PDB file of C-alpha atoms in Angstrom:
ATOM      1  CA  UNK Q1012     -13.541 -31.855  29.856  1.00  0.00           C
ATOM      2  CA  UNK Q1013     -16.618 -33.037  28.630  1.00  0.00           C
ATOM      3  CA  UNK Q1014     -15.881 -36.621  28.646  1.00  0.00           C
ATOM      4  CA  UNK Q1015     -18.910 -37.330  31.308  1.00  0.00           C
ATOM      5  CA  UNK Q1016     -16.688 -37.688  34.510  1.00  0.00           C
ATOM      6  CA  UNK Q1017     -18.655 -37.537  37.139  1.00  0.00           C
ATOM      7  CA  UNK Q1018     -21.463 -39.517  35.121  1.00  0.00           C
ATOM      8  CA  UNK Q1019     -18.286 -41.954  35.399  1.00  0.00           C
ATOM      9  CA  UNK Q1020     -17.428 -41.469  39.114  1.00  0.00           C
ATOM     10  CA  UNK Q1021     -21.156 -41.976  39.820  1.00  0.00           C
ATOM     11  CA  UNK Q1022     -21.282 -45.611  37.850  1.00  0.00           C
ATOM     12  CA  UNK Q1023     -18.143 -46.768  39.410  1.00  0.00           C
ATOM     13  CA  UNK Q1024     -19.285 -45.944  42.839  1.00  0.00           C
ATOM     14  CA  UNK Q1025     -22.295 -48.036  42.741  1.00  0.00           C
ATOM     15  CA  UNK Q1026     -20.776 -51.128  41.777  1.00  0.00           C
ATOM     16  CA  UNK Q1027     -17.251 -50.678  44.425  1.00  0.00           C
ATOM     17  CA  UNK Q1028     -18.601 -47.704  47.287  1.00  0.00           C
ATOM     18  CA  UNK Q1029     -20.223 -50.451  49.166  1.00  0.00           C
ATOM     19  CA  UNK Q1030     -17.509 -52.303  50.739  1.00  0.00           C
ATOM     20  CA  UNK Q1031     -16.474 -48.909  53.058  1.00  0.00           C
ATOM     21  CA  UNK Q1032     -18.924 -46.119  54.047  1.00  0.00           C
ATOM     22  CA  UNK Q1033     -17.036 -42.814  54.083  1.00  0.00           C
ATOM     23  CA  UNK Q1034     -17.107 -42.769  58.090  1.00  0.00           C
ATOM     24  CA  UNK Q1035     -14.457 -45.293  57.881  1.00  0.00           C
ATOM     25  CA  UNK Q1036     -12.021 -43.493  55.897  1.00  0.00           C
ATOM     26  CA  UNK Q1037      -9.954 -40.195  55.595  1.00  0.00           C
ATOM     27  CA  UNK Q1038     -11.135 -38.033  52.655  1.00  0.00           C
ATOM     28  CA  UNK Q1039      -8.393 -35.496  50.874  1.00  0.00           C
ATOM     29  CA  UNK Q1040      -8.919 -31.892  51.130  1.00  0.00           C
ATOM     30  CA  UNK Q1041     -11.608 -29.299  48.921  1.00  0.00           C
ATOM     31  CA  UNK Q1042      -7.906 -28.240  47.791  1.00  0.00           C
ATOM     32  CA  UNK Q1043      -6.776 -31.420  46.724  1.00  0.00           C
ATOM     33  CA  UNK Q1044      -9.604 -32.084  44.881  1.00  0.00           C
ATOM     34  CA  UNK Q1045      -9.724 -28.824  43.082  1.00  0.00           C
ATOM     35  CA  UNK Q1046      -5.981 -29.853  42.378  1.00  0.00           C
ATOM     36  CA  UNK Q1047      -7.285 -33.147  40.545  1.00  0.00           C
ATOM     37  CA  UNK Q1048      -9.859 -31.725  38.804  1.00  0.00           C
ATOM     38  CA  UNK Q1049      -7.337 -29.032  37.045  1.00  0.00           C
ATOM     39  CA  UNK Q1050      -4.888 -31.772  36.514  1.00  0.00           C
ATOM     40  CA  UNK Q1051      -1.827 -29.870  39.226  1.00  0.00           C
ATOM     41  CA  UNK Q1052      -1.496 -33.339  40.857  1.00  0.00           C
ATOM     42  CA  UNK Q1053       1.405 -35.661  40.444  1.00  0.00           C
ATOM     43  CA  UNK Q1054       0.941 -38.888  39.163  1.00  0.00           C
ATOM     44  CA  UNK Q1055       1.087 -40.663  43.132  1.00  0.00           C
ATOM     45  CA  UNK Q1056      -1.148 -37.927  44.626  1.00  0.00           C
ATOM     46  CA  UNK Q1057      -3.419 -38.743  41.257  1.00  0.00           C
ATOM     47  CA  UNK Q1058      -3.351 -42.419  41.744  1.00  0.00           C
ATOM     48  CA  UNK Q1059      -4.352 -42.299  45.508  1.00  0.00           C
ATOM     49  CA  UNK Q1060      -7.239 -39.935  44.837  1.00  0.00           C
ATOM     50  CA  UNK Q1061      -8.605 -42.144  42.151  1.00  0.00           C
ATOM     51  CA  UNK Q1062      -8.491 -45.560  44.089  1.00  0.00           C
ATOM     52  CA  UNK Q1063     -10.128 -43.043  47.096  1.00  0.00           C
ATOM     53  CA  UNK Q1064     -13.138 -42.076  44.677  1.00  0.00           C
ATOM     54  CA  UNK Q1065     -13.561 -45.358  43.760  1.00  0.00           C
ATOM     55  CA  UNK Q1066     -14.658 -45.943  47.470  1.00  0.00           C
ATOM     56  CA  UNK Q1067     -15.796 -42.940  48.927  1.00  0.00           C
ATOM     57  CA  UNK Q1068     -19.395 -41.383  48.387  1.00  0.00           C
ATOM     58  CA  UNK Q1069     -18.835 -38.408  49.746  1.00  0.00           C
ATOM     59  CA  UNK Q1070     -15.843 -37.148  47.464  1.00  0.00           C
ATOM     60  CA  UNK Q1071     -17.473 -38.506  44.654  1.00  0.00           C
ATOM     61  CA  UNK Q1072     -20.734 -35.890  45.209  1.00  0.00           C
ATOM     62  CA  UNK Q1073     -18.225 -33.506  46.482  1.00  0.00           C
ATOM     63  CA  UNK Q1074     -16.598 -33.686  42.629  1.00  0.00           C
ATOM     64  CA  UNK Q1075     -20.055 -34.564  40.494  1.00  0.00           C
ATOM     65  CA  UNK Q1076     -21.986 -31.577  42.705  1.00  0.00           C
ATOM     66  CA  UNK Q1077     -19.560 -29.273  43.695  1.00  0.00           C
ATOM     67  CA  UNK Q1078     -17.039 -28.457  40.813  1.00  0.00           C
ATOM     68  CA  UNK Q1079     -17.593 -27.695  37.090  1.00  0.00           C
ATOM     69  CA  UNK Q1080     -15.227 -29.815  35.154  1.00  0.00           C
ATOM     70  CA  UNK Q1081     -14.135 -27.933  31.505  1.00  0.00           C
ATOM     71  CA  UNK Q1082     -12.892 -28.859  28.175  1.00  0.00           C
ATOM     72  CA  UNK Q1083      -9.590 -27.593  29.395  1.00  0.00           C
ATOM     73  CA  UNK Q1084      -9.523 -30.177  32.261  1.00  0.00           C
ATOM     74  CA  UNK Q1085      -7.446 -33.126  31.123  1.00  0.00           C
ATOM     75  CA  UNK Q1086      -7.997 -36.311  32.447  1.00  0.00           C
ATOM     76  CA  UNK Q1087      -5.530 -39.592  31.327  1.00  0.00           C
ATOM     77  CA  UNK Q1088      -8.033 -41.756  33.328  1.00  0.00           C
ATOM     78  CA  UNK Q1089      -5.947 -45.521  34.211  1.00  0.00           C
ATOM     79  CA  UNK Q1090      -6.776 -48.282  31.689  1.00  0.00           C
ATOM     80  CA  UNK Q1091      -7.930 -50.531  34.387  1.00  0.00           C
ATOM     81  CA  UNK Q1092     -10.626 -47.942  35.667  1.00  0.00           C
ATOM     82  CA  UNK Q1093     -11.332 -47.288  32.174  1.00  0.00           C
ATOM     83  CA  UNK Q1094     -12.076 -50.945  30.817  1.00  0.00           C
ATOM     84  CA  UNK Q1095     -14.331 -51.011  33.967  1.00  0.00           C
ATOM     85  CA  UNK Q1096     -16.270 -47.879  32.718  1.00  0.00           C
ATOM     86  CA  UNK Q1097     -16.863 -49.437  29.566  1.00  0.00           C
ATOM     87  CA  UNK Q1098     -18.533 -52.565  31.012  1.00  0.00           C
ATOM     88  CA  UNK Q1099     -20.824 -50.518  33.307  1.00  0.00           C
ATOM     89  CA  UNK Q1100     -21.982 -47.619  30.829  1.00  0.00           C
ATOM     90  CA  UNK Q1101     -24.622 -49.086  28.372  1.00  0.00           C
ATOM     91  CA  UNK Q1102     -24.393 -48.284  24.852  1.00  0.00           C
ATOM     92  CA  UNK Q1103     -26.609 -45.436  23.077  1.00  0.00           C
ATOM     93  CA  UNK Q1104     -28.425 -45.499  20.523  1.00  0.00           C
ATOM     94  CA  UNK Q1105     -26.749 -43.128  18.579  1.00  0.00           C
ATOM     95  CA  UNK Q1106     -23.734 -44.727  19.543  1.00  0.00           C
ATOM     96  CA  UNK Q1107     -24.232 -46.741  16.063  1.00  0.00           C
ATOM     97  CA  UNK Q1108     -22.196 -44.019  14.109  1.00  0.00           C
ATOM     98  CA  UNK Q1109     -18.334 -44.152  14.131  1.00  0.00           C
ATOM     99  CA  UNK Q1110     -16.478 -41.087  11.972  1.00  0.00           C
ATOM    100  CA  UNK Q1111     -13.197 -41.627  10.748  1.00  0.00           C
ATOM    101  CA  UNK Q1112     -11.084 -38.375   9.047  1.00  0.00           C
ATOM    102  CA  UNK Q1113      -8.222 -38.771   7.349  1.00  0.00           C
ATOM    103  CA  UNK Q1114      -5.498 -37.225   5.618  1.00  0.00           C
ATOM    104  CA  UNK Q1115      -3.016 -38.039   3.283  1.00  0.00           C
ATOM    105  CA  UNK Q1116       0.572 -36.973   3.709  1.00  0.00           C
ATOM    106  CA  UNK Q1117       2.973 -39.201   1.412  1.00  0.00           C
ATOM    107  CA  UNK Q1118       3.019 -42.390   2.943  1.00  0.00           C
ATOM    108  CA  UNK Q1119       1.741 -40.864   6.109  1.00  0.00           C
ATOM    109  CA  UNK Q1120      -2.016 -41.093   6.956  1.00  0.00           C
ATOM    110  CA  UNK Q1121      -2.822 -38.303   9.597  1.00  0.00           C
ATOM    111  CA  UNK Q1122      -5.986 -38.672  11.650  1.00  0.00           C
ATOM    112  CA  UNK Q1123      -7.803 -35.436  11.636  1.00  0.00           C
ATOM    113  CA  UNK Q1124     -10.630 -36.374  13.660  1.00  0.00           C
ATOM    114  CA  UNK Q1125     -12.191 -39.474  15.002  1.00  0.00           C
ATOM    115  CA  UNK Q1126     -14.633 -41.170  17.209  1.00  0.00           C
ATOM    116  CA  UNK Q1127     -13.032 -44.564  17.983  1.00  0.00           C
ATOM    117  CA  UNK Q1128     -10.197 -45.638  19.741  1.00  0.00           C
ATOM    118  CA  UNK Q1129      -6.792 -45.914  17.836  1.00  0.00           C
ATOM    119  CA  UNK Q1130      -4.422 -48.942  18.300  1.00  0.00           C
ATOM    120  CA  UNK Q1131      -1.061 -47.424  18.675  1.00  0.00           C
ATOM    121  CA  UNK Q1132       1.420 -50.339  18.878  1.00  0.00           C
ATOM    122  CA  UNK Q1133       0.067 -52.130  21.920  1.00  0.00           C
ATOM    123  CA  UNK Q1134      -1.835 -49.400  23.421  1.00  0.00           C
ATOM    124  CA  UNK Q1135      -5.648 -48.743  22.407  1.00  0.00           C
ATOM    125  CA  UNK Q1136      -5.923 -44.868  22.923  1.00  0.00           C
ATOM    126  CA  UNK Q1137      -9.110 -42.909  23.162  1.00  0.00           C
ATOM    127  CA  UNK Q1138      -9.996 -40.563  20.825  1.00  0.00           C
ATOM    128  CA  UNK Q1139     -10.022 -37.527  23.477  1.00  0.00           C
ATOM    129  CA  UNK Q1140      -6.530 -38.815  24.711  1.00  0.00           C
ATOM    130  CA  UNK Q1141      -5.189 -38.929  21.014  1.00  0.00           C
ATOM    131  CA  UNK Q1142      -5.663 -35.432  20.633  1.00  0.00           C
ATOM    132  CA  UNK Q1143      -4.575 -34.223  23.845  1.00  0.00           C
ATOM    133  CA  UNK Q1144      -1.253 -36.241  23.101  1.00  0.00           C
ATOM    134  CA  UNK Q1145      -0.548 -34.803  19.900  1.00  0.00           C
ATOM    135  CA  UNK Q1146      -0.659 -38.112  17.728  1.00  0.00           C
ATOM    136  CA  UNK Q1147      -2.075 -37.623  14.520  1.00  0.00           C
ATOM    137  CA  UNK Q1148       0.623 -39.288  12.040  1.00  0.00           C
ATOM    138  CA  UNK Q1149       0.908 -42.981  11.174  1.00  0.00           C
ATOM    139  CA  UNK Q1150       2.880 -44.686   9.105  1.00  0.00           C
ATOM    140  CA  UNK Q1151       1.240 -46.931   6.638  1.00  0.00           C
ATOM    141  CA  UNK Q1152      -1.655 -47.852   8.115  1.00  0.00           C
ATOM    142  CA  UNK Q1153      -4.289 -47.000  10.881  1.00  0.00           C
ATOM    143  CA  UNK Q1154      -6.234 -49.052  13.416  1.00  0.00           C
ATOM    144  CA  UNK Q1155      -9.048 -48.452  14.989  1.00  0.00           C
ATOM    145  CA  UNK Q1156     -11.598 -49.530  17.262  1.00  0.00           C
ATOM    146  CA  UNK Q1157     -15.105 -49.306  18.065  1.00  0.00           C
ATOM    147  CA  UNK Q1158     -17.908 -50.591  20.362  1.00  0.00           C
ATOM    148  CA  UNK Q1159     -21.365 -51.018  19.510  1.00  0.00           C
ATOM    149  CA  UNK Q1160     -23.922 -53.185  21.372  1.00  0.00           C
ATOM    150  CA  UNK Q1161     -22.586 -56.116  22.083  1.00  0.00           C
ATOM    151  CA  UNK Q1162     -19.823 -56.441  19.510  1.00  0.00           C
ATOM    152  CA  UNK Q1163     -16.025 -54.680  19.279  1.00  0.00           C
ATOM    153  CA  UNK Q1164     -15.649 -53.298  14.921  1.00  0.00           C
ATOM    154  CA  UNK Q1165     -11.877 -52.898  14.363  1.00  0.00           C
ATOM    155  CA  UNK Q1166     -11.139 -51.021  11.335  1.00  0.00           C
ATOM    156  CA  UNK Q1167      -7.677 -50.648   9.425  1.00  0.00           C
ATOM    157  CA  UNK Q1168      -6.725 -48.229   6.857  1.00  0.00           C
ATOM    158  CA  UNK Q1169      -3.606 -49.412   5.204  1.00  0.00           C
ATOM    159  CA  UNK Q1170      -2.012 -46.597   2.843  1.00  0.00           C
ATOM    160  CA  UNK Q1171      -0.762 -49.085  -0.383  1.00  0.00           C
ATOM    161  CA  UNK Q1172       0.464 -45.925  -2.041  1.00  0.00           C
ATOM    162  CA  UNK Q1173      -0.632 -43.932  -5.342  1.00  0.00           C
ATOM    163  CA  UNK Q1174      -3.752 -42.969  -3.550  1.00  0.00           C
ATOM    164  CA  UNK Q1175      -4.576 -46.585  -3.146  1.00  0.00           C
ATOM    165  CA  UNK Q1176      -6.089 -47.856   0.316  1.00  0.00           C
ATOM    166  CA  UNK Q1177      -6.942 -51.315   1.447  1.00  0.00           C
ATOM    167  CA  UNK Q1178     -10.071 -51.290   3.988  1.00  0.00           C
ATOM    168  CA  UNK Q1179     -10.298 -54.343   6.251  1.00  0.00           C
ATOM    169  CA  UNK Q1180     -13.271 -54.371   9.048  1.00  0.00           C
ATOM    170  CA  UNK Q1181     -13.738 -57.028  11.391  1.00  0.00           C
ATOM    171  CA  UNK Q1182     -16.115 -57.908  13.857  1.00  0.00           C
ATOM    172  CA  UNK Q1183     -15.960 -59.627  17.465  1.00  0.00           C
ATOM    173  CA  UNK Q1184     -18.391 -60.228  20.197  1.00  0.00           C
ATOM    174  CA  UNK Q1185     -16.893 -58.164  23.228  1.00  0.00           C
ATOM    175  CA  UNK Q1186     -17.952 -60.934  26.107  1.00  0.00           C
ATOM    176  CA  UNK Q1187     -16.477 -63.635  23.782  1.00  0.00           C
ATOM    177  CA  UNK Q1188     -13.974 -62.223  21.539  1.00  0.00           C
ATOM    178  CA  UNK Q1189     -15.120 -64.759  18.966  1.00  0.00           C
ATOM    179  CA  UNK Q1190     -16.045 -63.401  15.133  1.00  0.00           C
ATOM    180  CA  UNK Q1191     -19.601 -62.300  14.455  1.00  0.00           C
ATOM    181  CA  UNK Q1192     -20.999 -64.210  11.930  1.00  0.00           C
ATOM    182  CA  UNK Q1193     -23.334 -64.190   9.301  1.00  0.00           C
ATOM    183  CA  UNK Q1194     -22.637 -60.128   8.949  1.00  0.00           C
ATOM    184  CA  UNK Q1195     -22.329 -57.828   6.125  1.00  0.00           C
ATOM    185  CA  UNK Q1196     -20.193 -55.379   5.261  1.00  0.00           C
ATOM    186  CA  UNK Q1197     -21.053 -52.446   2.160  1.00  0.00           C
ATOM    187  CA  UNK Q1198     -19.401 -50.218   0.837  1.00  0.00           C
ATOM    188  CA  UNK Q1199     -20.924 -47.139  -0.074  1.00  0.00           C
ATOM    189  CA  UNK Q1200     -19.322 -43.951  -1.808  1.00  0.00           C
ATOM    190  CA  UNK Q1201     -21.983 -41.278  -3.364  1.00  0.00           C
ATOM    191  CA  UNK Q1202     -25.134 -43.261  -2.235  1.00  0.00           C
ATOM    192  CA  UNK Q1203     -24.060 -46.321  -4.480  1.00  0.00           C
ATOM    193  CA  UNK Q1204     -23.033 -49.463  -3.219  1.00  0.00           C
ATOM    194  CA  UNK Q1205     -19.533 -50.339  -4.636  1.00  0.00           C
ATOM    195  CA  UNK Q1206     -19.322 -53.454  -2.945  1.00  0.00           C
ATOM    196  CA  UNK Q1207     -21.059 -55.868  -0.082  1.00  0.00           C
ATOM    197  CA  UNK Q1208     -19.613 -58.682   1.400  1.00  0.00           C
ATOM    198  CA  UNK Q1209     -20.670 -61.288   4.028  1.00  0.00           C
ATOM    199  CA  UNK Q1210     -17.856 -61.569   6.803  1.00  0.00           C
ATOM    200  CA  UNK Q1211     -15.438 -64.539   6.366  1.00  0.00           C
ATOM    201  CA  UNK Q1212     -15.095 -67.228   9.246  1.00  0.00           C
ATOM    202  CA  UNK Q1213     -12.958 -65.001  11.214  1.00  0.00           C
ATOM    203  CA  UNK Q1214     -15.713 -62.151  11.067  1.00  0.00           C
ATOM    204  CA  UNK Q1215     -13.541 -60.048   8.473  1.00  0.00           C
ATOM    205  CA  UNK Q1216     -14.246 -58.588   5.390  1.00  0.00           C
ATOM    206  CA  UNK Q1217     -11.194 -56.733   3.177  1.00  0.00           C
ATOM    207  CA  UNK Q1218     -12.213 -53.765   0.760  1.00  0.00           C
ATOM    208  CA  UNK Q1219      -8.793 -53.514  -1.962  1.00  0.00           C
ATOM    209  CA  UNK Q1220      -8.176 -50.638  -4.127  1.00  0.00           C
ATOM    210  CA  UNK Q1221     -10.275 -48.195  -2.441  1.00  0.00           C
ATOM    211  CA  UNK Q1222      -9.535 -44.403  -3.776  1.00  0.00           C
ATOM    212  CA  UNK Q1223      -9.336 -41.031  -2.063  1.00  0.00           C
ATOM    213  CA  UNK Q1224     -12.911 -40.030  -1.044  1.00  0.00           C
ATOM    214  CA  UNK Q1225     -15.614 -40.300   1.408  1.00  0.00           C
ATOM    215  CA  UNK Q1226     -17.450 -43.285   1.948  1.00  0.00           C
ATOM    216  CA  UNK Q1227     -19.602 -44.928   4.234  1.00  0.00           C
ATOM    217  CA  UNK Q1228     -19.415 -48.733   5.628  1.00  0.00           C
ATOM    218  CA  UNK Q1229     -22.669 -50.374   6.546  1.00  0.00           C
ATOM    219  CA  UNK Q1230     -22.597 -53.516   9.174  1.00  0.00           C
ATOM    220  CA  UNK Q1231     -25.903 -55.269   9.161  1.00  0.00           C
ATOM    221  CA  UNK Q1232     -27.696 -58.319   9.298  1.00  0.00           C
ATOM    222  CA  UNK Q1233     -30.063 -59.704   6.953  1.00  0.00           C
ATOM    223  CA  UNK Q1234     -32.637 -57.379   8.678  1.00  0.00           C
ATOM    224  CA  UNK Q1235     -31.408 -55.775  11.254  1.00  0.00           C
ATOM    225  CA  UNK Q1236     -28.790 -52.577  10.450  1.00  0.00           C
ATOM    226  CA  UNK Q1237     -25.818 -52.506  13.252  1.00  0.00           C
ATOM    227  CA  UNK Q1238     -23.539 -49.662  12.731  1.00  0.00           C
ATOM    228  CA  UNK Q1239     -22.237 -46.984  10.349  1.00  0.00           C
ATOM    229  CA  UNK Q1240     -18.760 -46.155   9.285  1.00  0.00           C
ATOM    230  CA  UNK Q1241     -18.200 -42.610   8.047  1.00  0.00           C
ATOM    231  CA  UNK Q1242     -14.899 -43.244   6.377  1.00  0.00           C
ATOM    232  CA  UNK Q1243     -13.317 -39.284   4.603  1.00  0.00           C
ATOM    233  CA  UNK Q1244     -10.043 -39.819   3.256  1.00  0.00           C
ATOM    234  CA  UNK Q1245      -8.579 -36.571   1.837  1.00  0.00           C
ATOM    235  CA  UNK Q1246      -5.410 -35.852  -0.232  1.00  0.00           C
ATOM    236  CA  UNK Q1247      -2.727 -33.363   1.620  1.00  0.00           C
TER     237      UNK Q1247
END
């Protein structure tokens, strides 16, 4: 899949492929690193091979240089390597864009397409691994969450029936987890500003009422613009 894995295997190996040189330990097989990269190993086999690339230069250019990795390639990478990914790869700049789809289905909301994470009970899932697990329908409400620069936006969707949505955005520094402050949130559907709000002291701001339709939700500071929210909320 596209999902920039060996840019990944690259970033982690600078920071952790010091502590061993690859003379000092056993490397798997061309075989058993095809196997990985198709997704035919078991979840042990997978494990071992991941904590191996962490480590080992030469598997991680035989991987990078060597294979082609394809939409069709899977890849549940762990949490823990994940988070670590996160912290290493810089943000874009045109990482200041998140796109939310949505779909009403009674008092289901179905996410058709995103580019955030979505909080699923306890577990934050990644967009790619959202589809590739088949979840799509919540009940209620939707969470989801997004990094840009230096600050985590969580966004919830709560379904409050008759076509009726309540939109609450909320914004934390990442480092800190305390609220961002003096930052403000409109809301904009048809190039008119319905609303704008300055966060409260917990960094939240809570659109109520909102109706079907597309909208978009502008972060910013008095002069400097943060991030977009393309918000598209569609009747079933």
């Amino acid at each position: 899949m596209q999902d920039k894995f060996e840019e990944l295997l690259r970033i982690v190996l600078k920071r952790h492929g010091t502590k061993r040189t690859s003379e000092e330990i056993s490397h798997p097989s061309e075989e058993k690193l095809v196997c990985f990269i198709e997704g035919r190993l078991d979840r042990e086999d997978t494990s071992g091979l991941i904590s191996h690339l962490l480590i080992c230069h030469k598997c991680n250019e035989a991987i990078a240089l060597d294979m082609h990795i394809k939409d069709k390639y899977i890849f549940e990478v762990p949490s823990e390597l994940r988070l670590k990914i996160e912290e290493m790869i810089p943000a874009k700049e045109d990482s200041s864009l998140l796109e939310v789809y949505l779909k009403v289905k009674g008092e289901f909301l179905e996410v058709i397409n995103t580019s955030a994470d979505v909080l699923l009970g306890q577990e934050v899932i990644p967009a790619s691994v959202l589809r590739t697990r088949k979840i799509a329908n919540f009940k209620d409400e939707v969470m989801l969450l997004k990094a840009f620069r230096d600050m985590r936006v969580d966004l919830k969707v709560e379904n409050k029936g008759k076509n009726i949505f309540n939109i609450t955005v909320k914004a934390r520094y990442k480092a800190s987890q305390s609220p961002v402050k003096d930052l403000r949130i409109n809301l904009i559907k048809d190039e008119i500003e319905i609303e704008s709000r300055l966060v409260d002291a917990d960094g939240t701001v809570v659109f109520e009422h909102v109706l079907l339709g597309k909208y978009i939700i502008e972060t910013a500071f008095l002069k400097e613009h943060v991030a977009s929210i393309l918000l598209d909320i569609k009747a079933c």
